[in-house]
Amino acid sequence: MKKVTTAFLFVCLALFASLRLCAQESQNWSYDFEDAKKAIGDQHKKLELTLNGLKWVSYSLRCNGDADDYVDGKGSARIYGEKSYMKEMPYLQLKENKPGGIGTVSFDYRAYKKHAQKQIAWILEVSEDGGTTWSPVGNSFTPSMEVSQFSRRVNVTEGLVRIIRADYSSFDLKNGKKFQSAFNIDNLAISDYEEEEPTQPVLKFNEPEIVFGEMHKGESKTLKAALTYKNLVNQAITINIAEAGKAFFSVQPTTFTPEEPAGVLELEITCSPSSLGEIKSSLAVVCGELSAELQLSAKVVREKGVYIFGGGDGTQESPYLISAPEHLWELSTGVDEDKNTFAGKYFKQTADIDMSNYKNMTPIGTNFGVQGTNNRYFSGHYDGGGHKVSKLTLEFNGKNYIGVALFGSLKNARIEHLTLSDSRIKADAIVGGITAAIIGSHISDCHVEKDVTITATKHSYAGGIACGAFGEPSTIEKCTSAATIQVTSSMGAGGILAVNSVQGSSISKCVNMGSIYTRSGQIAGIVGYIEDGPITIQDCANTGKISSEGSVACGIAGLLQPGIPSTVNIAYCYNAAIVEGTDEVFPITVGAVDDSQTFNLKNNYYNGDVYKITSDKPLYGEAMTAAEMKSETLLKKLNLGRDFYPWEIFEGKNDGFPLPFGDGSWQPTATKAIEVVEALFCVVNGKLIVPEGMHSVAVYAMDGTSCSPEQLTQGACYIVRAINSKGESVAQKIVIPLF
């Protein structure tokens, strides 16, 4: 009996051992997603899942839902590479250790048909420390419309795995704006851990991350990382920084071929940041099917008083070079945070600059804060080099954020040769295109294009080039604005300058081509409102529509504040556009409103075809037809009798109306080919002799340059222009004899 019992026990133990072995061998796990609609659902939020007995966690994952999904059977999973309002990176991650360890991970995949053209790269990663650090397993994969099988050997006794977008270390969640880049997963399987063979290749970093810590722009720092390799003799290893991080990080060496069975390669990684904030990237090493990844990070902070531009030292001979949006941001920050006026410093823009990634940059010079107590001025010399600043968005709200433009506040500054395009500028008050507030400054050859909008939403003023001139007289010359200007509440607007509040300002050779609107308050094509003077406006034009729902609207210059005993000079200007409003409208200006004011007006013209008389007051200009204004008729009126002819008609510009940007070489048709028949003028010893009764004499070489009547060259030809005793303009070509 004992023998039978002993034999029976032996058989039972053998059977138990066999069953245990079978149980160990049966830890391979798989999930075919057939019940995905119930187990996963159709919500692409963060999900805690139990799939065939294993716990998983996911984000941006849902079950299949339409005919564009790939499905092997009834169900599959769809994971989005990007989604609206992203809070995490898209992933599917094992949350607990799988019994039996992790050997090989495999699954079938294909692009979601609707997103076939917008696929991204994904990668399988493993963590052996509970999810604190992750390492890639093999190369990344990018889904296509061809069904593919993914298979990677992980082989860890304990660990977690995840599928995640490959660029997660550098992808900005804020870029997630819509559902796209989705692909389908089916037939997910994980085999058990297998004992490593002695010859198994190894490629791994000793640490998962290199942290450079705090750095300054322009600084360089080099740190070392150890890469362990094994059983890779004579196999090339490539070492690369992720594409998005190449602007900040570099590595040496970039290739390595082991000559010994095992060893450690020391890598030198350098960080050279050119912008502020947190910067992250990764370094990937690849050898055949093996790969390893190292995370890289740094925090870049400003160093007060140190500015990184594109070159130069700020002198007139070697100006600071501005060629990128971060250079304008650097200038803005220097003025705003360091209160550096850059007085005596020179800047030169060397390329067109797109500001789309710098929304709501602080204007260069501001009085943001409690009004009038925290002024920061720019006082340097900025030469735009004929280049553009585009896609500038400045939208501020509240009384502590007024004075908004590319340059917020200028004092004794000079801005020239600069164009603003495709931009949106908006604030409660004091809003401009090139600059908001100017004090004793000069703006020349600056332009605001028609795809720019300038809006003041509360109480006061918006201007195309500048908003307000204050404190010390300023000059604006050779500028144009085609912007759409709106003041949606009270006060006023001007195509070039909204308001002048200082004695002695000058606006010359400027043109407004954009529409201007104000709900109420003063408005005009060139200067909207004059709080103080004298002010001179010469050789200016308006061809943009002027509209006001209240108060006075004018074509060139608005109201001089009542009670201010001052002078306004307007000469050689015209208005060709509609001026409309519910109150009085004037084609040129309203003129003096009391006896203490003087308006000196000379040679000003307006388009009688569009102007409707709404006042019995003087119109201060001569009416012409639109056809006359686009012809030599207006050119003669604007040019003749002057020492220099600034006005010309340029083909395809300003709808055919004249512009004050000529080189002086224009000649009236009747005098273009005058030959010497009966001399009006004579030359003695190289000096021009002018007959009695002639005045306003000007001499030009044949290339249009102005010449001195005292120093004429033998044998040369000149054009002499003058006004005779009858007030007529005469012109004659003369040849200087040899003497």
mmCIF file with all atom_site columns, N, CA and C in Angstrom, residues 36-65:
data_model
loop_
_atom_site.group_PDB
_atom_site.id
_atom_site.type_symbol
_atom_site.label_atom_id
_atom_site.label_alt_id
_atom_site.label_comp_id
_atom_site.label_asym_id
_atom_site.label_entity_id
_atom_site.label_seq_id
_atom_site.pdbx_PDB_ins_code
_atom_site.Cartn_x
_atom_site.Cartn_y
_atom_site.Cartn_z
_atom_site.occupancy
_atom_site.B_iso_or_equiv
_atom_site.pdbx_formal_charge
_atom_site.auth_seq_id
_atom_site.auth_comp_id
_atom_site.auth_asym_id
_atom_site.auth_atom_id
_atom_site.pdbx_PDB_model_num
ATOM 1  N N  . ALA A 1 36 ? -13.112 46.109 -28.569 1.00 0.00 ? 36 ALA A N  1
ATOM 2  C CA . ALA A 1 36 ? -12.576 47.458 -28.343 1.00 0.00 ? 36 ALA A CA 1
ATOM 3  C C  . ALA A 1 36 ? -13.667 48.492 -28.094 1.00 0.00 ? 36 ALA A C  1
ATOM 4  N N  . LYS A 1 37 ? -14.809 48.344 -28.763 1.00 0.00 ? 37 LYS A N  1
ATOM 5  C CA . LYS A 1 37 ? -15.870 49.339 -28.589 1.00 0.00 ? 37 LYS A CA 1
ATOM 6  C C  . LYS A 1 37 ? -16.346 49.377 -27.141 1.00 0.00 ? 37 LYS A C  1
ATOM 7  N N  . LYS A 1 38 ? -16.314 48.210 -26.473 1.00 0.00 ? 38 LYS A N  1
ATOM 8  C CA . LYS A 1 38 ? -16.728 48.140 -25.078 1.00 0.00 ? 38 LYS A CA 1
ATOM 9  C C  . LYS A 1 38 ? -15.553 48.410 -24.144 1.00 0.00 ? 38 LYS A C  1
ATOM 10 N N  . ALA A 1 39 ? -14.392 47.815 -24.418 1.00 0.00 ? 39 ALA A N  1
ATOM 11 C CA . ALA A 1 39 ? -13.245 47.916 -23.514 1.00 0.00 ? 39 ALA A CA 1
ATOM 12 C C  . ALA A 1 39 ? -12.561 49.281 -23.575 1.00 0.00 ? 39 ALA A C  1
ATOM 13 N N  . ILE A 1 40 ? -12.569 49.923 -24.751 1.00 0.00 ? 40 ILE A N  1
ATOM 14 C CA . ILE A 1 40 ? -11.872 51.204 -24.926 1.00 0.00 ? 40 ILE A CA 1
ATOM 15 C C  . ILE A 1 40 ? -12.857 52.355 -25.078 1.00 0.00 ? 40 ILE A C  1
ATOM 16 N N  . GLY A 1 41 ? -13.892 52.166 -25.882 1.00 0.00 ? 41 GLY A N  1
ATOM 17 C CA . GLY A 1 41 ? -14.869 53.221 -26.111 1.00 0.00 ? 41 GLY A CA 1
ATOM 18 C C  . GLY A 1 41 ? -14.402 54.208 -27.167 1.00 0.00 ? 41 GLY A C  1
ATOM 19 N N  . ASP A 1 42 ? -15.199 55.268 -27.361 1.00 0.00 ? 42 ASP A N  1
ATOM 20 C CA . ASP A 1 42 ? -14.895 56.222 -28.431 1.00 0.00 ? 42 ASP A CA 1
ATOM 21 C C  . ASP A 1 42 ? -14.477 57.597 -27.914 1.00 0.00 ? 42 ASP A C  1
ATOM 22 N N  . GLN A 1 43 ? -14.051 57.690 -26.644 1.00 0.00 ? 43 GLN A N  1
ATOM 23 C CA . GLN A 1 43 ? -13.589 58.965 -26.078 1.00 0.00 ? 43 GLN A CA 1
ATOM 24 C C  . GLN A 1 43 ? -12.066 58.994 -26.070 1.00 0.00 ? 43 GLN A C  1
ATOM 25 N N  . HIS A 1 44 ? -11.485 60.002 -26.705 1.00 0.00 ? 44 HIS A N  1
ATOM 26 C CA . HIS A 1 44 ? -10.033 60.074 -26.869 1.00 0.00 ? 44 HIS A CA 1
ATOM 27 C C  . HIS A 1 44 ? -9.382  60.881 -25.751 1.00 0.00 ? 44 HIS A C  1
ATOM 28 N N  . LYS A 1 45 ? -9.823  60.678 -24.531 1.00 0.00 ? 45 LYS A N  1
ATOM 29 C CA . LYS A 1 45 ? -9.237  61.337 -23.368 1.00 0.00 ? 45 LYS A CA 1
ATOM 30 C C  . LYS A 1 45 ? -8.265  60.362 -22.705 1.00 0.00 ? 45 LYS A C  1
ATOM 31 N N  . LYS A 1 46 ? -7.799  60.697 -21.495 1.00 0.00 ? 46 LYS A N  1
ATOM 32 C CA . LYS A 1 46 ? -6.943  59.758 -20.773 1.00 0.00 ? 46 LYS A CA 1
ATOM 33 C C  . LYS A 1 46 ? -7.794  58.614 -20.255 1.00 0.00 ? 46 LYS A C  1
ATOM 34 N N  . LEU A 1 47 ? -7.360  57.377 -20.547 1.00 0.00 ? 47 LEU A N  1
ATOM 35 C CA . LEU A 1 47 ? -8.148  56.198 -20.201 1.00 0.00 ? 47 LEU A CA 1
ATOM 36 C C  . LEU A 1 47 ? -7.314  55.207 -19.405 1.00 0.00 ? 47 LEU A C  1
ATOM 37 N N  . GLU A 1 48 ? -7.913  54.620 -18.364 1.00 0.00 ? 48 GLU A N  1
ATOM 38 C CA . GLU A 1 48 ? -7.337  53.483 -17.645 1.00 0.00 ? 48 GLU A CA 1
ATOM 39 C C  . GLU A 1 48 ? -8.033  52.236 -18.193 1.00 0.00 ? 48 GLU A C  1
ATOM 40 N N  . LEU A 1 49 ? -7.258  51.305 -18.759 1.00 0.00 ? 49 LEU A N  1
ATOM 41 C CA . LEU A 1 49 ? -7.835  50.171 -19.473 1.00 0.00 ? 49 LEU A CA 1
ATOM 42 C C  . LEU A 1 49 ? -7.346  48.850 -18.886 1.00 0.00 ? 49 LEU A C  1
ATOM 43 N N  . THR A 1 50 ? -8.177  47.842 -18.962 1.00 0.00 ? 50 THR A N  1
ATOM 44 C CA . THR A 1 50 ? -7.755  46.467 -18.694 1.00 0.00 ? 50 THR A CA 1
ATOM 45 C C  . THR A 1 50 ? -8.034  45.667 -19.953 1.00 0.00 ? 50 THR A C  1
ATOM 46 N N  . LEU A 1 51 ? -6.965  45.231 -20.599 1.00 0.00 ? 51 LEU A N  1
ATOM 47 C CA . LEU A 1 51 ? -7.075  44.525 -21.867 1.00 0.00 ? 51 LEU A CA 1
ATOM 48 C C  . LEU A 1 51 ? -6.555  43.104 -21.679 1.00 0.00 ? 51 LEU A C  1
ATOM 49 N N  . ASN A 1 52 ? -7.443  42.160 -21.762 1.00 0.00 ? 52 ASN A N  1
ATOM 50 C CA . ASN A 1 52 ? -7.096  40.742 -21.606 1.00 0.00 ? 52 ASN A CA 1
ATOM 51 C C  . ASN A 1 52 ? -6.266  40.511 -20.342 1.00 0.00 ? 52 ASN A C  1
ATOM 52 N N  . GLY A 1 53 ? -6.700  41.118 -19.227 1.00 0.00 ? 53 GLY A N  1
ATOM 53 C CA . GLY A 1 53 ? -6.075  40.877 -17.933 1.00 0.00 ? 53 GLY A CA 1
ATOM 54 C C  . GLY A 1 53 ? -4.922  41.788 -17.589 1.00 0.00 ? 53 GLY A C  1
ATOM 55 N N  . LEU A 1 54 ? -4.394  42.580 -18.528 1.00 0.00 ? 54 LEU A N  1
ATOM 56 C CA . LEU A 1 54 ? -3.287  43.500 -18.256 1.00 0.00 ? 54 LEU A CA 1
ATOM 57 C C  . LEU A 1 54 ? -3.798  44.934 -18.198 1.00 0.00 ? 54 LEU A C  1
ATOM 58 N N  . LYS A 1 55 ? -3.242  45.716 -17.252 1.00 0.00 ? 55 LYS A N  1
ATOM 59 C CA . LYS A 1 55 ? -3.652  47.106 -17.109 1.00 0.00 ? 55 LYS A CA 1
ATOM 60 C C  . LYS A 1 55 ? -2.815  48.012 -18.021 1.00 0.00 ? 55 LYS A C  1
ATOM 61 N N  . TRP A 1 56 ? -3.528  48.875 -18.725 1.00 0.00 ? 56 TRP A N  1
ATOM 62 C CA . TRP A 1 56 ? -2.893  49.831 -19.636 1.00 0.00 ? 56 TRP A CA 1
ATOM 63 C C  . TRP A 1 56 ? -3.436  51.228 -19.334 1.00 0.00 ? 56 TRP A C  1
ATOM 64 N N  . VAL A 1 57 ? -2.730  52.242 -19.806 1.00 0.00 ? 57 VAL A N  1
ATOM 65 C CA . VAL A 1 57 ? -3.202  53.616 -19.734 1.00 0.00 ? 57 VAL A CA 1
ATOM 66 C C  . VAL A 1 57 ? -2.960  54.245 -21.104 1.00 0.00 ? 57 VAL A C  1
ATOM 67 N N  . SER A 1 58 ? -3.871  55.132 -21.530 1.00 0.00 ? 58 SER A N  1
ATOM 68 C CA . SER A 1 58 ? -3.717  55.718 -22.866 1.00 0.00 ? 58 SER A CA 1
ATOM 69 C C  . SER A 1 58 ? -4.190  57.162 -22.875 1.00 0.00 ? 58 SER A C  1
ATOM 70 N N  . TYR A 1 59 ? -3.759  57.887 -23.902 1.00 0.00 ? 59 TYR A N  1
ATOM 71 C CA . TYR A 1 59 ? -4.272  59.242 -24.167 1.00 0.00 ? 59 TYR A CA 1
ATOM 72 C C  . TYR A 1 59 ? -4.392  59.404 -25.674 1.00 0.00 ? 59 TYR A C  1
ATOM 73 N N  . SER A 1 60 ? -5.489  59.978 -26.134 1.00 0.00 ? 60 SER A N  1
ATOM 74 C CA . SER A 1 60 ? -5.755  60.211 -27.551 1.00 0.00 ? 60 SER A CA 1
ATOM 75 C C  . SER A 1 60 ? -6.030  58.909 -28.303 1.00 0.00 ? 60 SER A C  1
ATOM 76 N N  . LEU A 1 61 ? -6.527  57.903 -27.572 1.00 0.00 ? 61 LEU A N  1
ATOM 77 C CA . LEU A 1 61 ? -6.823  56.588 -28.142 1.00 0.00 ? 61 LEU A CA 1
ATOM 78 C C  . LEU A 1 61 ? -8.325  56.331 -28.055 1.00 0.00 ? 61 LEU A C  1
ATOM 79 N N  . ARG A 1 62 ? -8.874  55.686 -29.077 1.00 0.00 ? 62 ARG A N  1
ATOM 80 C CA . ARG A 1 62 ? -10.272 55.278 -29.080 1.00 0.00 ? 62 ARG A CA 1
ATOM 81 C C  . ARG A 1 62 ? -10.407 54.005 -29.911 1.00 0.00 ? 62 ARG A C  1
ATOM 82 N N  . CYS A 1 63 ? -11.600 53.427 -29.904 1.00 0.00 ? 63 CYS A N  1
ATOM 83 C CA . CYS A 1 63 ? -11.851 52.269 -30.754 1.00 0.00 ? 63 CYS A CA 1
ATOM 84 C C  . CYS A 1 63 ? -12.064 52.721 -32.196 1.00 0.00 ? 63 CYS A C  1
ATOM 85 N N  . ASN A 1 64 ? -12.052 51.749 -33.115 1.00 0.00 ? 64 ASN A N  1
ATOM 86 C CA . ASN A 1 64 ? -12.382 52.069 -34.504 1.00 0.00 ? 64 ASN A CA 1
ATOM 87 C C  . ASN A 1 64 ? -13.817 52.580 -34.591 1.00 0.00 ? 64 ASN A C  1
ATOM 88 N N  . GLY A 1 65 ? -14.082 53.417 -35.632 1.00 0.00 ? 65 GLY A N  1
ATOM 89 C CA . GLY A 1 65 ? -15.405 54.009 -35.668 1.00 0.00 ? 65 GLY A CA 1
ATOM 90 C C  . GLY A 1 65 ? -16.043 54.147 -37.030 1.00 0.00 ? 65 GLY A C  1
#
